[in-house]
CSV table of C-alpha atoms in Angstrom, one decimal:
chain,number,residue,atom,x,y,z
A,1,UNK,CA,89.5,67.6,94.0
A,2,UNK,CA,90.2,71.3,93.6
A,3,UNK,CA,93.8,72.1,94.4
A,4,UNK,CA,93.5,75.9,94.0
A,5,UNK,CA,90.4,77.7,95.3
A,6,UNK,CA,89.8,81.2,94.0
A,7,UNK,CA,87.7,83.7,95.9
A,8,UNK,CA,85.9,85.5,93.0
A,9,UNK,CA,84.9,88.4,95.3
A,10,UNK,CA,88.5,89.1,96.3
A,11,UNK,CA,89.7,88.4,92.8
A,12,UNK,CA,87.6,91.2,91.4
A,13,UNK,CA,88.7,93.4,94.2
A,14,UNK,CA,92.4,92.7,93.3
A,15,UNK,CA,91.7,93.5,89.7
A,16,UNK,CA,90.0,96.7,90.6
A,17,UNK,CA,93.0,97.8,92.7
A,18,UNK,CA,95.4,96.8,89.9
A,19,UNK,CA,93.5,98.7,87.1
A,20,UNK,CA,91.7,101.3,89.1
A,21,UNK,CA,94.7,102.6,91.1
A,22,UNK,CA,97.0,101.9,88.2
A,23,UNK,CA,94.9,104.3,86.1
A,24,UNK,CA,96.2,107.2,88.1
A,25,UNK,CA,99.9,106.3,87.5
A,26,UNK,CA,100.2,107.8,84.0
A,27,UNK,CA,99.6,111.4,85.2
A,28,UNK,CA,99.2,111.6,89.0
A,29,UNK,CA,103.0,111.3,90.0
A,30,UNK,CA,103.9,113.8,87.3
A,31,UNK,CA,101.2,116.4,88.3
A,32,UNK,CA,103.8,118.8,89.8
A,33,UNK,CA,106.0,118.7,86.8
A,34,UNK,CA,103.0,119.1,84.5
A,35,UNK,CA,102.1,122.2,86.4
A,36,UNK,CA,105.8,123.4,86.3
A,37,UNK,CA,105.8,122.9,82.5
A,38,UNK,CA,102.7,125.2,82.3
A,39,UNK,CA,104.8,127.9,84.0
A,40,UNK,CA,103.4,127.7,87.5
A,41,UNK,CA,105.7,128.4,90.4
A,42,UNK,CA,106.3,126.2,93.5
A,43,UNK,CA,104.0,128.4,95.5
A,44,UNK,CA,101.2,127.9,93.0
A,45,UNK,CA,101.8,124.2,92.9
A,46,UNK,CA,101.9,124.1,96.7
A,47,UNK,CA,98.6,126.0,96.7
A,48,UNK,CA,97.0,123.5,94.3
A,49,UNK,CA,98.1,120.5,96.4
A,50,UNK,CA,97.1,122.3,99.6
A,51,UNK,CA,93.5,122.9,98.4
A,52,UNK,CA,93.1,119.7,96.5
A,53,UNK,CA,92.5,117.4,99.5
A,54,UNK,CA,90.5,119.9,101.6
A,55,UNK,CA,87.1,118.8,100.2
A,56,UNK,CA,88.0,115.3,101.3
A,57,UNK,CA,88.2,116.7,104.8
A,58,UNK,CA,84.4,116.9,104.8
A,59,UNK,CA,83.5,114.3,102.1
A,60,UNK,CA,85.3,111.4,103.7
A,61,UNK,CA,83.4,111.2,107.0
A,62,UNK,CA,80.1,112.3,105.3
A,63,UNK,CA,80.2,109.8,102.5
A,64,UNK,CA,81.1,107.1,104.9
A,65,UNK,CA,78.1,107.9,107.2
A,66,UNK,CA,75.7,108.4,104.2
A,67,UNK,CA,76.5,105.1,102.5
A,68,UNK,CA,76.5,103.2,105.8
A,69,UNK,CA,73.1,104.6,106.7
A,70,UNK,CA,71.3,104.4,103.3
A,71,UNK,CA,73.1,101.2,102.1
A,72,UNK,CA,74.3,102.8,98.8
A,73,UNK,CA,77.9,101.8,98.7
A,74,UNK,CA,77.5,100.1,95.3
A,75,UNK,CA,75.9,103.2,93.7
A,76,UNK,CA,78.6,105.5,95.0
A,77,UNK,CA,81.4,103.2,93.9
A,78,UNK,CA,80.2,102.9,90.3
A,79,UNK,CA,79.1,106.6,89.9
A,80,UNK,CA,82.5,107.9,91.2
A,81,UNK,CA,84.3,105.6,88.7
A,82,UNK,CA,82.3,106.9,85.8
A,83,UNK,CA,82.9,110.6,86.7
A,84,UNK,CA,86.6,110.1,87.2
A,85,UNK,CA,86.9,108.6,83.7
A,86,UNK,CA,85.1,111.7,82.3
A,87,UNK,CA,87.3,114.1,84.3
A,88,UNK,CA,90.6,112.5,83.1
A,89,UNK,CA,89.4,113.0,79.5
A,90,UNK,CA,88.6,116.7,80.3
A,91,UNK,CA,92.0,117.2,82.0
A,92,UNK,CA,93.8,115.8,78.9
A,93,UNK,CA,92.3,118.4,76.5
A,94,UNK,CA,92.9,121.6,78.6
A,95,UNK,CA,95.1,123.9,76.5
A,96,UNK,CA,98.2,125.8,77.6
A,97,UNK,CA,100.3,122.8,78.4
A,98,UNK,CA,103.6,124.6,78.0
A,99,UNK,CA,105.2,127.9,78.9
A,100,UNK,CA,108.6,129.3,78.0
A,101,UNK,CA,109.4,130.4,81.6
A,102,UNK,CA,107.9,130.7,85.0
A,103,UNK,CA,104.8,132.9,85.0
A,104,UNK,CA,104.2,135.6,87.6
A,105,UNK,CA,101.9,134.3,90.4
A,106,UNK,CA,99.5,137.2,90.0
A,107,UNK,CA,99.2,136.5,86.2
A,108,UNK,CA,98.6,132.8,86.9
A,109,UNK,CA,95.6,133.4,89.2
A,110,UNK,CA,94.1,135.8,86.7
A,111,UNK,CA,94.3,133.2,84.0
A,112,UNK,CA,91.0,131.3,83.1
A,113,UNK,CA,93.2,128.3,82.0
A,114,UNK,CA,94.7,128.1,85.5
A,115,UNK,CA,91.2,127.9,87.1
A,116,UNK,CA,90.1,125.3,84.5
A,117,UNK,CA,93.3,123.3,85.3
A,118,UNK,CA,92.8,123.7,89.0
A,119,UNK,CA,89.0,123.0,88.9
A,120,UNK,CA,89.6,119.7,87.0
A,121,UNK,CA,92.1,118.6,89.6
A,122,UNK,CA,89.9,119.6,92.5
A,123,UNK,CA,86.8,117.9,91.1
A,124,UNK,CA,88.8,114.8,90.3
A,125,UNK,CA,90.0,114.8,93.9
A,126,UNK,CA,86.5,114.9,95.3
A,127,UNK,CA,85.3,111.8,93.4
A,128,UNK,CA,88.6,110.1,94.0
A,129,UNK,CA,87.9,110.5,97.7
A,130,UNK,CA,84.5,109.0,97.4
A,131,UNK,CA,85.9,106.1,95.3
A,132,UNK,CA,88.7,105.6,97.8
A,133,UNK,CA,86.4,105.4,100.8
A,134,UNK,CA,84.1,102.9,99.0
A,135,UNK,CA,86.9,100.6,97.9
A,136,UNK,CA,88.5,100.5,101.4
A,137,UNK,CA,85.2,99.9,103.1
A,138,UNK,CA,84.0,97.2,100.6
A,139,UNK,CA,87.3,95.4,100.7
A,140,UNK,CA,87.5,95.2,104.5
A,141,UNK,CA,83.8,94.2,104.6
A,142,UNK,CA,84.5,91.3,102.2
A,143,UNK,CA,87.5,90.2,104.3
A,144,UNK,CA,85.2,89.9,107.4
A,145,UNK,CA,87.1,89.2,110.5
A,146,UNK,CA,90.3,88.8,108.5
A,147,UNK,CA,90.9,92.5,108.2
A,148,UNK,CA,94.7,92.2,108.7
A,149,UNK,CA,94.9,90.7,105.2
A,150,UNK,CA,93.7,94.0,103.7
A,151,UNK,CA,97.3,94.7,102.7
A,152,UNK,CA,97.4,91.6,100.6
A,153,UNK,CA,94.5,93.0,98.5
A,154,UNK,CA,95.8,96.6,98.4
A,155,UNK,CA,99.3,95.5,97.2
A,156,UNK,CA,97.8,94.9,93.7
A,157,UNK,CA,97.1,98.6,93.5
A,158,UNK,CA,100.7,99.4,94.2
A,159,UNK,CA,101.7,96.8,91.6
A,160,UNK,CA,99.5,98.3,89.0
A,161,UNK,CA,100.5,101.8,89.8
A,162,UNK,CA,104.2,101.0,89.4
A,163,UNK,CA,103.8,99.1,86.2
A,164,UNK,CA,101.6,101.8,84.5
A,165,UNK,CA,103.9,104.5,85.7
A,166,UNK,CA,107.0,103.1,84.0
A,167,UNK,CA,105.1,102.3,80.9
A,168,UNK,CA,103.6,105.7,80.6
A,169,UNK,CA,106.8,107.5,81.5
A,170,UNK,CA,108.7,105.6,78.8
A,171,UNK,CA,105.9,106.5,76.3
A,172,UNK,CA,106.0,110.2,77.2
A,173,UNK,CA,109.8,110.3,76.7
A,174,UNK,CA,109.5,108.4,73.4
A,175,UNK,CA,106.7,110.7,72.1
A,176,UNK,CA,108.7,113.8,73.2
A,177,UNK,CA,111.9,113.0,71.3
A,178,UNK,CA,113.3,116.1,69.7
A,179,UNK,CA,110.8,118.3,71.5
A,180,UNK,CA,111.6,121.0,74.0
A,181,UNK,CA,108.7,120.0,76.3
A,182,UNK,CA,107.2,116.7,77.3
A,183,UNK,CA,104.1,115.4,75.5
A,184,UNK,CA,101.8,113.7,78.0
A,185,UNK,CA,99.2,112.6,75.5
A,186,UNK,CA,100.1,108.9,75.6
A,187,UNK,CA,99.9,109.0,79.4
A,188,UNK,CA,96.3,110.3,79.4
A,189,UNK,CA,95.4,107.7,76.7
A,190,UNK,CA,96.7,104.8,78.9
A,191,UNK,CA,94.9,106.3,81.9
A,192,UNK,CA,91.5,106.4,80.0
A,193,UNK,CA,91.8,102.8,78.9
A,194,UNK,CA,92.5,101.7,82.5
A,195,UNK,CA,89.5,103.7,84.0
A,196,UNK,CA,87.2,102.3,81.3
A,197,UNK,CA,88.2,98.8,82.2
A,198,UNK,CA,87.8,99.6,85.9
A,199,UNK,CA,84.2,100.7,85.4
A,200,UNK,CA,83.4,97.2,84.1
A,201,UNK,CA,85.2,95.6,87.0
A,202,UNK,CA,83.6,97.8,89.6
A,203,UNK,CA,80.1,97.1,88.2
A,204,UNK,CA,80.6,93.4,88.9
A,205,UNK,CA,82.0,93.5,92.4
A,206,UNK,CA,79.6,92.2,95.0
A,207,UNK,CA,78.9,94.8,97.7
A,208,UNK,CA,77.9,93.2,101.0
A,209,UNK,CA,76.0,95.6,103.2
A,210,UNK,CA,73.7,94.2,106.0
A,211,UNK,CA,70.4,96.1,105.9
A,212,UNK,CA,69.5,94.9,109.4
A,213,UNK,CA,72.4,96.7,111.1
A,214,UNK,CA,71.6,100.1,112.3
A,215,UNK,CA,74.3,102.7,112.9
A,216,UNK,CA,74.1,104.3,116.3
A,217,UNK,CA,75.8,107.7,116.3
A,218,UNK,CA,76.5,107.5,120.1
A,219,UNK,CA,78.7,104.4,119.4
A,220,UNK,CA,80.8,106.6,117.1
A,221,UNK,CA,81.0,109.4,119.6
A,222,UNK,CA,82.2,107.0,122.3
A,223,UNK,CA,85.1,106.0,120.1
A,224,UNK,CA,86.4,109.6,119.7
A,225,UNK,CA,86.4,110.1,123.5
A,226,UNK,CA,89.3,107.6,123.7
A,227,UNK,CA,92.7,109.1,124.0
A,228,UNK,CA,94.2,106.3,121.9
A,229,UNK,CA,91.9,107.1,119.0
A,230,UNK,CA,92.7,110.8,119.2
A,231,UNK,CA,96.4,110.0,119.2
A,232,UNK,CA,95.9,107.6,116.2
A,233,UNK,CA,94.3,110.4,114.2
A,234,UNK,CA,97.2,112.8,115.1
A,235,UNK,CA,99.7,110.3,113.7
A,236,UNK,CA,97.6,109.9,110.6
A,237,UNK,CA,97.8,113.7,110.1
A,238,UNK,CA,101.6,113.4,110.3
A,239,UNK,CA,101.7,110.6,107.7
A,240,UNK,CA,99.8,112.9,105.3
A,241,UNK,CA,102.3,115.7,106.0
A,242,UNK,CA,105.3,113.6,105.2
A,243,UNK,CA,103.8,111.9,102.2
A,244,UNK,CA,102.9,115.3,100.6
A,245,UNK,CA,106.6,115.7,99.8
A,246,UNK,CA,106.8,112.3,98.1
A,247,UNK,CA,103.5,112.7,96.3
A,248,UNK,CA,103.9,116.3,95.1
A,249,UNK,CA,107.5,117.6,95.2
A,250,UNK,CA,110.0,114.8,95.0
A,251,UNK,CA,110.0,114.8,91.1
A,252,UNK,CA,110.4,118.6,91.2
A,253,UNK,CA,113.5,118.0,93.4
A,254,UNK,CA,114.9,115.3,91.1
A,255,UNK,CA,114.5,117.5,88.0
A,256,UNK,CA,116.4,120.3,89.8
A,257,UNK,CA,119.2,117.8,90.8
A,258,UNK,CA,119.3,116.8,87.1
A,259,UNK,CA,119.6,120.3,85.8
A,260,UNK,CA,122.2,121.3,88.4
A,261,UNK,CA,124.5,118.2,88.6
A,262,UNK,CA,123.6,115.7,85.9
A,263,UNK,CA,122.0,117.4,82.9
A,264,UNK,CA,122.6,114.2,80.8
A,265,UNK,CA,119.6,112.7,82.6
A,266,UNK,CA,117.1,115.3,81.4
A,267,UNK,CA,116.3,113.5,78.1
A,268,UNK,CA,115.1,110.4,79.9
A,269,UNK,CA,113.8,112.0,83.1
A,270,UNK,CA,110.2,110.8,82.7
A,271,UNK,CA,111.5,107.2,82.3
A,272,UNK,CA,113.6,107.7,85.4
A,273,UNK,CA,110.6,109.1,87.3
A,274,UNK,CA,108.5,106.1,86.1
A,275,UNK,CA,111.2,103.8,87.4
A,276,UNK,CA,111.1,105.6,90.7
A,277,UNK,CA,107.4,105.0,91.0
A,278,UNK,CA,107.8,101.3,90.1
A,279,UNK,CA,110.6,100.9,92.6
A,280,UNK,CA,108.4,102.6,95.2
A,281,UNK,CA,105.3,100.6,94.4
A,282,UNK,CA,106.5,97.1,93.4
A,283,UNK,CA,109.7,96.8,95.5
A,284,UNK,CA,108.5,98.8,98.5
A,285,UNK,CA,104.8,99.0,98.9
A,286,UNK,CA,104.0,95.5,97.6
A,287,UNK,CA,106.5,94.0,100.0
A,288,UNK,CA,105.2,96.0,103.0
A,289,UNK,CA,101.5,95.4,102.2
A,290,UNK,CA,102.2,91.7,101.8
A,291,UNK,CA,104.1,91.5,105.1
A,292,UNK,CA,101.8,93.9,107.0
A,293,UNK,CA,99.7,91.1,108.5
A,294,UNK,CA,102.8,89.4,109.9
A,295,UNK,CA,104.3,92.7,111.2
A,296,UNK,CA,101.1,93.7,112.9
A,297,UNK,CA,100.7,90.3,114.5
A,298,UNK,CA,104.0,90.8,116.3
A,299,UNK,CA,104.0,94.6,116.9
A,300,UNK,CA,101.4,96.9,118.4
A,301,UNK,CA,99.9,99.4,116.0
A,302,UNK,CA,101.5,102.3,117.9
A,303,UNK,CA,104.9,100.7,117.7
A,304,UNK,CA,104.5,100.3,113.9
A,305,UNK,CA,103.7,104.0,113.8
A,306,UNK,CA,107.0,104.8,115.5
A,307,UNK,CA,108.8,102.6,113.0
A,308,UNK,CA,107.2,104.4,110.1
A,309,UNK,CA,108.2,107.8,111.4
A,310,UNK,CA,111.8,106.6,111.7
A,311,UNK,CA,111.7,105.3,108.2
A,312,UNK,CA,110.4,108.7,107.0
A,313,UNK,CA,113.5,110.2,108.6
A,314,UNK,CA,115.7,107.7,106.7
A,315,UNK,CA,114.0,108.5,103.4
A,316,UNK,CA,114.3,112.2,103.8
A,317,UNK,CA,117.9,112.0,104.9
A,318,UNK,CA,118.9,109.9,101.9
A,319,UNK,CA,117.1,112.3,99.6
A,320,UNK,CA,119.0,115.2,101.1
A,321,UNK,CA,122.5,113.8,100.4
A,322,UNK,CA,122.2,112.5,96.8
A,323,UNK,CA,123.3,114.5,93.8
A,324,UNK,CA,122.6,112.1,91.0
A,325,UNK,CA,118.8,111.6,90.6
A,326,UNK,CA,119.4,107.9,89.6
A,327,UNK,CA,120.2,107.3,93.3
A,328,UNK,CA,116.5,108.0,94.1
A,329,UNK,CA,115.7,104.5,92.8
A,330,UNK,CA,117.0,102.6,95.8
A,331,UNK,CA,115.6,105.2,98.2
A,332,UNK,CA,112.1,104.7,96.7
A,333,UNK,CA,112.2,101.1,97.9
A,334,UNK,CA,112.4,102.3,101.5
A,335,UNK,CA,109.8,105.0,100.8
A,336,UNK,CA,107.4,102.6,99.3
A,337,UNK,CA,107.8,100.2,102.3
A,338,UNK,CA,107.2,103.1,104.7
A,339,UNK,CA,104.0,104.3,103.0
A,340,UNK,CA,102.5,100.8,102.5
A,341,UNK,CA,103.1,99.8,106.1
A,342,UNK,CA,101.7,103.0,107.5
A,343,UNK,CA,98.6,103.0,105.2
A,344,UNK,CA,97.7,99.4,105.8
A,345,UNK,CA,98.2,99.8,109.5
A,346,UNK,CA,95.9,102.9,109.6
A,347,UNK,CA,93.1,101.3,107.5
A,348,UNK,CA,93.1,98.0,109.4
A,349,UNK,CA,93.2,99.7,112.8
A,350,UNK,CA,90.3,102.0,111.9
A,351,UNK,CA,88.3,99.0,110.7
A,352,UNK,CA,89.0,97.2,114.0
A,353,UNK,CA,87.9,100.1,116.1
A,354,UNK,CA,84.7,100.7,114.2
A,355,UNK,CA,81.3,99.5,115.5
A,356,UNK,CA,79.8,96.8,113.3
A,357,UNK,CA,78.3,98.3,110.1
A,358,UNK,CA,80.1,101.6,110.5
A,359,UNK,CA,83.5,100.7,109.0
A,360,UNK,CA,83.1,103.3,106.3
A,361,UNK,CA,82.6,106.1,108.9
A,362,UNK,CA,85.8,105.7,110.9
A,363,UNK,CA,87.9,104.7,107.8
A,364,UNK,CA,86.7,107.9,106.2
A,365,UNK,CA,87.8,110.0,109.1
A,366,UNK,CA,91.2,108.3,109.2
A,367,UNK,CA,91.6,109.0,105.5
A,368,UNK,CA,90.4,112.6,106.2
A,369,UNK,CA,93.2,113.0,108.7
A,370,UNK,CA,95.8,111.8,106.1
A,371,UNK,CA,94.6,113.4,102.9
A,372,UNK,CA,92.4,116.2,104.1
A,373,UNK,CA,94.5,117.7,106.9
A,374,UNK,CA,98.1,116.4,106.8
A,375,UNK,CA,98.6,116.5,103.1
A,376,UNK,CA,97.3,120.1,102.6
A,377,UNK,CA,99.5,121.4,105.4
A,378,UNK,CA,102.5,119.6,104.1
A,379,UNK,CA,101.9,120.8,100.5
A,380,UNK,CA,101.8,124.5,101.3
A,381,UNK,CA,104.7,124.1,103.7
A,382,UNK,CA,106.9,122.4,101.1
A,383,UNK,CA,105.8,124.7,98.3
A,384,UNK,CA,106.7,127.7,100.5
A,385,UNK,CA,110.2,126.3,101.2
A,386,UNK,CA,110.8,125.4,97.6
A,387,UNK,CA,109.8,128.9,96.5
A,388,UNK,CA,111.9,130.8,99.0
A,389,UNK,CA,114.8,128.5,99.7
A,390,UNK,CA,115.0,126.4,96.6
A,391,UNK,CA,114.3,122.6,96.4
A,392,UNK,CA,117.8,121.4,97.3
A,393,UNK,CA,118.3,123.6,100.4
A,394,UNK,CA,114.7,122.8,101.5
A,395,UNK,CA,115.2,119.0,101.3
A,396,UNK,CA,118.2,119.3,103.6
A,397,UNK,CA,116.0,120.6,106.4
A,398,UNK,CA,113.3,117.9,106.1
A,399,UNK,CA,114.9,114.9,107.9
A,400,UNK,CA,114.7,116.7,111.3
A,401,UNK,CA,110.9,116.8,111.2
A,402,UNK,CA,110.1,113.0,111.1
A,403,UNK,CA,113.0,112.4,113.6
A,404,UNK,CA,111.4,114.7,116.1
A,405,UNK,CA,107.9,113.2,115.4
A,406,UNK,CA,109.3,109.7,116.0
A,407,UNK,CA,110.8,110.7,119.4
A,408,UNK,CA,107.6,112.5,120.5
A,409,UNK,CA,105.4,109.7,119.3
A,410,UNK,CA,107.4,107.1,121.2
A,411,UNK,CA,107.2,109.2,124.4
A,412,UNK,CA,103.5,109.8,124.1
A,413,UNK,CA,102.9,106.1,123.3
A,414,UNK,CA,104.7,105.0,126.5
A,415,UNK,CA,102.7,107.5,128.5
A,416,UNK,CA,99.4,106.2,127.1
A,417,UNK,CA,100.4,102.6,127.9
A,418,UNK,CA,101.3,103.5,131.5
A,419,UNK,CA,98.0,105.4,132.0
A,420,UNK,CA,95.6,102.8,130.5
A,421,UNK,CA,95.0,99.1,130.7
A,422,UNK,CA,94.9,97.0,127.6
A,423,UNK,CA,92.3,98.4,125.2
A,424,UNK,CA,89.4,95.9,125.1
A,425,UNK,CA,88.7,96.4,121.4
A,426,UNK,CA,92.4,96.0,120.5
A,427,UNK,CA,92.9,92.9,122.6
A,428,UNK,CA,89.8,91.2,121.3
A,429,UNK,CA,90.6,91.8,117.7
A,430,UNK,CA,94.3,90.9,118.0
A,431,UNK,CA,93.5,87.6,119.6
A,432,UNK,CA,91.0,86.9,116.9
A,433,UNK,CA,93.4,87.9,114.2
A,434,UNK,CA,96.3,85.9,115.6
A,435,UNK,CA,94.1,82.8,115.4
A,436,UNK,CA,93.2,83.5,111.8
A,437,UNK,CA,96.7,84.2,110.7
A,438,UNK,CA,98.0,81.0,112.3
A,439,UNK,CA,95.8,79.1,109.8
A,440,UNK,CA,97.7,80.5,106.8
């Protein structure tokens, strides 16, 4: 008698999340400080992160529709993984890694090295978008009707991201001892090993795609006529706006706090930032992704969105009052919980609303709202504030925005509930999911 049954399909998916997402951790969280070390101003960094997700604005829905129609999810998944591995190697050998001071913005945009740096980031973002759409769609398809358990698969990505972030951060600090600037060579080496292993894993994941199901465009159009779906996409844009600060500027802010109030932390700043990532991912995201199925069983999706907006307010308020960057560690737990809950809610909700066989299409559009609209707007907004007001003064203004969003979202949600009866798709799926969850 077998006591423990292992689902090989989901095991490979978990391994992919752990290695594939973990591969970004050695360099992705430090991208703003890498650019800062190259002499780029906050406005230039904001511009980079504003433009970076824009191709995803078009690629996410298009790649979802194409792979749904032509049944080529497996090819797109493997090919994107191979190209990302190549781009990380290219990014690691771009010269001009340090600058003695901040360069003039005009000189930066005239520099070929800047455009090589920017081009590598932009191209990597394009294929990361394709890979992200494929992994979400393939995972939720493998889960079948049990889509609420998506978070329990995705949490392995957060775990891997956190572990590889602290390991690479410590390696960067160790290799940079006695140097004026940080040496990111070990970080890129770790990343390349991860992505090489991920290519092997991705090649062995079974991709289920029913060739008998035909995608009817009119079914997708009907979805977007619903007010609840339009509101959902608006909240997704707001998630991207708020997360752009966490993804792109929080480490810049911590380094400024260190320089101004606690310069003794400068020598181990990358280790501290790596610890921040592992606190965010392991203590926060993993917990929220694990509990997301239970939370969504008891709370309506829109109520969960209200909760996440309030948690963003708490995150930003706590960031605004600290002076020692070490205090960012407990804040990152809340931050990770906030992002994990909002992301798993958005992905599972999009999958539930999708017509059968078109999961990739609506999930791609939801991701487009987060990464392709909200994040670019937030990036240029935060970059402008950091450039003109300074990071510390800017962060003190941020808590007001998610608080206002929380209030408005709650009001709009109540109005929508008054004006409509229970949504048929939502009710059907929630009953189905409740029955499934009770079995666990």
